[in-house]
Amino acid sequence: MEPLPLDPKEIDARLGEIEPEVAREVFVDLLNGEVSPALAVARLILALGRAGDVQELAAEVAHRWGRPLDPSLRELARLLHDHREGCERVAANLREHPDPMIAAASPEEAVAACRFFFDRAVRRSEEGSVAAYSLGDPGILARATEEIVALFDGWGLLGPERRTLEIGCGIGRMQAALAPRVSEAWGIDVSPKMIDAARRRCEGLSNVRFSVCSGFDLAGLPDEGFDLVFAVDSFPYIHQAGRKVVEMHFQEAARVLRPEGDFLILNFSYRDDLAADRSEFRRLCRTAGFAPVVTGMEPFKLWDGVVFHGRKGEEPFPERFSWKTFLG
């Protein structure tokens, strides 16, 4: 039986004052069931900077809450205790993460910063480098990956004849999960160290392929070579590189997809403006020849992925061109 929702007034009264305010918002979301305990830990680390500070604040909140302790607070405390080292590594990565609210001086600078960050982050924590909410735990990351695969499967996007391509594949967790379900699972990433990790982790999977990409386009990938192109929490970095790089990726996704192929973006940007993301996604779909199927669905329990789904139409598409020409 699902527990009854808590009264917002009771939550406010029992939490009391918490600083910073963003940390209080995380606890409210956790107690309301809007975020998982693992995601709450990651958000608190981002807000406070250090895992030890999060642990102290969690203990203070638990003391204020009293008995019986809410199950979500109990699970949060357990995660902090059992994953202390992983949380510290995640905290170090988040401290070095490029600020998504600061626009880069140029697309080249944005891509270079992304490559530098992920080359360092993956050395510190492979799981944590692709999902802070994993807290460096392979089991947590596997469960989040299973949520994504289940969505793809439920929407009829997988099958023994289908070829998939992930933009920003990281350590290859999606390719390892998709390999038994598709004909070929390809992954590209701007970080050579990420690709090294992906190849090692997927060694022995004959239908998996990885390559380092420029970050500006899908050059080198075949026209109409894929049935599904997707990006899991990597498109915000493309978005930060600027409008023309975003537009290029939509045009390139259309080029490499077969007719009626699917383009899925799980998290479009980090600007925290879903209405703006939806509007921009629809505009880009019209320009590139995609029919918008889903614009801003939040189907996951473990993490905060927002899904955008376009399906390639029958309109003609421009011939291949280089990102340098497109950027003008």
XYZ file of C-alpha atoms in Angstrom:
328
model
C 0.000 0.000 0.000
C 1.335 3.442 -0.979
C 1.890 5.788 1.985
C -0.479 8.728 2.243
C 0.962 12.051 1.026
C 2.217 14.320 3.752
C 0.455 17.550 4.584
C 2.502 20.492 3.163
C 1.915 22.431 6.397
C 3.277 19.521 8.417
C 6.367 19.369 6.181
C 6.973 23.091 6.623
C 6.503 22.922 10.379
C 8.726 19.894 10.941
C 11.521 21.038 8.637
C 11.759 24.537 10.056
C 14.392 26.901 8.662
C 17.069 25.337 6.444
C 19.882 27.193 4.739
C 20.520 27.543 1.898
C 16.955 27.748 0.638
C 17.778 25.488 -2.316
C 18.625 22.707 0.150
C 15.280 23.163 1.858
C 13.565 22.836 -1.520
C 15.343 19.518 -2.063
C 14.037 18.144 1.244
C 10.516 19.339 0.423
C 10.662 17.628 -2.982
C 11.998 14.458 -1.353
C 9.265 14.349 1.269
C 6.628 15.025 -1.386
C 7.925 12.083 -3.423
C 8.943 14.305 -6.344
C 12.587 13.168 -6.329
C 14.239 9.906 -5.353
C 16.557 9.783 -2.311
C 19.556 9.224 -4.613
C 18.693 12.276 -6.699
C 18.109 14.283 -3.525
C 21.608 13.383 -2.302
C 23.133 14.559 -5.581
C 21.187 17.825 -5.486
C 22.205 18.461 -1.900
C 25.847 17.830 -2.772
C 25.501 20.347 -5.601
C 23.922 22.879 -3.232
C 26.368 22.462 -0.323
C 29.560 21.426 -2.097
C 30.752 18.624 0.185
C 29.321 15.252 1.158
C 30.211 15.807 4.827
C 28.126 18.992 4.914
C 25.191 17.125 3.405
C 25.500 14.388 6.014
C 25.474 16.953 8.833
C 22.426 18.715 7.401
C 20.595 15.410 6.895
C 21.240 14.482 10.519
C 19.921 17.870 11.651
C 16.773 17.469 9.539
C 16.211 13.942 10.886
C 16.520 15.260 14.453
C 13.976 17.996 13.776
C 11.607 15.577 12.074
C 11.517 13.234 15.033
C 10.014 9.772 15.239
C 8.785 7.997 13.296
C 11.352 9.110 10.745
C 9.978 9.439 7.227
C 11.196 6.499 5.039
C 12.626 8.880 2.431
C 14.773 10.603 5.061
C 15.890 7.224 6.374
C 16.922 6.110 2.876
C 18.749 9.377 2.249
C 20.746 8.870 5.454
C 21.545 5.298 4.454
C 22.812 6.362 1.029
C 25.046 9.010 2.559
C 26.461 6.506 5.042
C 26.965 3.619 2.607
C 28.337 5.718 -0.250
C 30.512 8.245 1.557
C 33.519 7.795 -0.735
C 31.365 7.822 -3.862
C 29.604 10.966 -2.672
C 32.941 12.718 -2.132
C 33.993 11.853 -5.681
C 30.688 13.101 -7.036
C 31.151 16.298 -5.027
C 34.606 16.814 -6.553
C 33.173 16.345 -10.039
C 30.308 18.765 -9.390
C 32.721 21.418 -8.100
C 34.583 21.233 -11.417
C 31.469 21.034 -13.594
C 31.115 23.856 -16.160
C 28.479 26.314 -14.975
C 25.433 25.737 -17.230
C 24.227 29.286 -16.604
C 27.342 30.864 -18.108
C 27.423 30.983 -21.883
C 30.732 30.007 -23.451
C 32.587 32.581 -25.540
C 32.365 30.305 -28.576
C 31.165 26.825 -29.570
C 34.777 25.691 -29.661
C 35.336 26.863 -26.077
C 32.169 25.101 -24.904
C 33.129 21.787 -26.479
C 36.713 22.042 -25.215
C 35.485 22.700 -21.663
C 33.143 19.718 -21.885
C 35.919 17.441 -23.146
C 38.322 18.602 -20.423
C 35.745 18.143 -17.674
C 34.658 14.632 -18.666
C 38.207 13.427 -19.299
C 38.926 14.299 -15.646
C 35.571 13.221 -14.213
C 35.647 9.699 -15.634
C 39.034 9.060 -14.040
C 37.615 10.004 -10.652
C 34.390 7.995 -10.876
C 33.106 6.238 -13.992
C 29.525 5.860 -12.782
C 29.519 9.264 -11.114
C 30.829 10.960 -14.242
C 27.707 10.096 -16.252
C 25.124 10.405 -13.463
C 25.786 12.266 -10.219
C 22.719 10.613 -8.679
C 24.427 7.215 -9.030
C 26.719 8.281 -6.158
C 29.350 6.152 -7.905
C 27.309 2.980 -7.321
C 27.062 0.614 -10.355
C 23.795 -0.797 -9.000
C 22.058 2.588 -8.834
C 23.267 3.478 -12.322
C 22.097 0.096 -13.659
C 18.595 0.679 -12.288
C 18.415 4.113 -13.918
C 19.646 2.611 -17.200
C 16.967 -0.078 -16.976
C 14.320 2.650 -16.646
C 15.484 4.159 -19.938
C 15.663 0.820 -21.756
C 12.182 -0.063 -20.502
C 10.855 3.229 -21.905
C 12.499 2.602 -25.289
C 11.167 -0.938 -25.341
C 7.674 0.108 -24.309
C 7.565 2.640 -27.136
C 8.576 0.006 -29.689
C 11.958 1.594 -30.416
C 14.037 -1.580 -30.003
C 14.231 -4.803 -31.958
C 16.658 -7.296 -33.525
C 16.835 -5.364 -36.813
C 17.253 -1.879 -35.382
C 20.452 0.157 -35.206
C 20.862 2.767 -32.468
C 23.195 5.724 -31.996
C 23.775 7.598 -28.748
C 25.168 11.131 -28.812
C 27.311 11.542 -25.701
C 27.544 7.876 -24.762
C 29.882 8.354 -21.793
C 31.057 5.024 -20.384
C 28.870 2.942 -22.699
C 26.236 1.937 -20.152
C 23.399 2.287 -22.696
C 25.264 0.294 -25.351
C 25.897 -2.545 -22.888
C 22.200 -2.596 -21.994
C 20.958 -2.300 -25.575
C 23.333 -4.799 -27.182
C 21.110 -7.855 -26.532
C 18.038 -6.002 -27.839
C 19.206 -4.444 -31.125
C 21.206 -5.228 -34.244
C 23.899 -2.611 -33.517
C 24.428 -0.104 -30.707
C 26.738 2.806 -31.567
C 28.021 5.485 -29.223
C 29.955 8.715 -29.767
C 31.451 11.148 -27.270
C 33.745 14.185 -27.273
C 35.801 12.745 -24.398
C 38.510 10.275 -25.440
C 38.764 9.024 -21.850
C 35.040 8.295 -21.797
C 35.363 6.323 -25.028
C 38.316 4.395 -23.567
C 36.150 3.411 -20.590
C 33.211 2.511 -22.832
C 35.324 0.231 -25.019
C 36.766 -1.517 -22.001
C 33.389 -2.005 -20.349
C 31.789 -3.317 -23.553
C 34.677 -5.513 -24.613
C 33.366 -8.698 -26.167
C 30.087 -7.199 -27.428
C 30.472 -7.644 -31.178
C 27.530 -5.402 -32.133
C 28.729 -2.347 -30.172
C 30.808 0.430 -31.756
C 32.322 3.579 -30.255
C 34.126 6.615 -31.650
C 35.293 10.042 -30.525
C 33.292 12.847 -32.146
C 33.927 16.549 -32.682
C 30.956 17.715 -30.615
C 29.731 19.864 -33.509
C 28.130 17.328 -35.833
C 27.782 13.621 -36.665
C 30.449 13.589 -39.353
C 31.608 10.159 -40.453
C 28.321 8.459 -39.631
C 26.324 7.002 -42.529
C 23.311 8.639 -44.141
C 20.089 6.873 -43.099
C 22.132 4.380 -41.106
C 20.107 4.330 -37.862
C 16.602 3.700 -36.628
C 17.055 5.472 -33.287
C 19.295 8.408 -32.346
C 19.201 9.485 -28.716
C 20.997 11.581 -26.106
C 20.800 10.786 -22.386
C 21.567 13.894 -20.321
C 24.189 14.997 -22.861
C 22.173 17.428 -24.970
C 22.412 20.227 -22.372
C 26.132 20.455 -23.220
C 25.266 20.769 -26.893
C 22.735 23.430 -25.933
C 25.376 25.331 -24.006
C 27.564 25.390 -27.131
C 25.017 27.613 -28.829
C 22.051 27.776 -31.160
C 23.898 26.849 -34.333
C 25.426 23.723 -32.788
C 21.959 22.667 -31.590
C 20.489 23.242 -35.033
C 23.322 21.285 -36.613
C 22.630 18.268 -34.404
C 18.964 18.261 -35.396
C 19.897 18.438 -39.077
C 22.518 15.739 -38.630
C 20.141 13.477 -36.693
C 17.719 13.790 -39.592
C 20.491 12.895 -42.030
C 21.615 9.723 -40.252
C 18.106 8.480 -39.430
C 16.136 6.281 -41.755
C 12.634 7.396 -42.803
C 10.332 7.358 -39.765
C 13.376 6.992 -37.510
C 13.200 8.295 -33.953
C 15.175 11.089 -32.284
C 14.988 11.141 -28.466
C 16.514 13.745 -26.165
C 16.471 12.998 -22.442
C 17.036 16.463 -20.957
C 17.176 19.241 -23.523
C 18.928 21.930 -21.467
C 19.859 22.874 -17.903
C 18.161 26.289 -17.974
C 15.244 25.061 -15.788
C 12.609 26.420 -18.184
C 10.481 23.583 -19.514
C 8.213 25.888 -21.504
C 11.208 27.337 -23.341
C 12.612 23.848 -23.974
C 9.301 22.689 -25.402
C 8.987 25.699 -27.673
C 12.552 25.386 -28.954
C 12.222 21.636 -29.505
C 9.060 22.099 -31.597
C 10.715 24.805 -33.680
C 13.796 22.686 -34.303
C 11.631 19.694 -35.240
C 9.798 21.771 -37.849
C 13.068 23.038 -39.303
C 14.752 19.611 -39.478
C 11.726 17.637 -40.618
C 10.727 15.852 -37.416
C 7.190 15.412 -36.180
C 7.130 16.152 -32.423
C 5.772 13.082 -30.636
C 6.579 13.859 -26.985
C 7.536 17.303 -25.704
C 8.606 17.289 -22.087
C 7.436 14.047 -20.481
C 8.896 13.081 -17.071
C 8.473 9.281 -16.863
C 11.334 8.218 -14.591
C 11.285 7.436 -10.869
C 15.000 7.359 -10.061
C 16.249 10.416 -11.953
C 14.868 13.651 -13.386
C 15.103 12.980 -17.119
C 12.674 14.978 -19.268
C 11.898 13.255 -22.570
C 11.559 14.896 -25.982
C 10.785 12.656 -28.962
C 10.697 13.524 -32.646
C 10.002 11.211 -35.573
C 11.579 11.790 -38.957
C 9.146 12.718 -41.704
C 9.334 12.214 -45.423
C 10.572 15.720 -46.371
C 13.868 16.042 -48.260
C 16.893 16.966 -46.181
C 19.954 19.031 -47.131
C 23.071 17.268 -48.229
C 25.878 16.737 -45.750
C 27.821 19.839 -44.762
C 30.548 20.591 -42.270
C 29.929 22.304 -38.951
C 32.454 25.036 -39.856
C 30.416 25.948 -42.935
C 27.200 25.883 -40.904
C 28.619 28.085 -38.157
C 29.677 30.585 -40.789
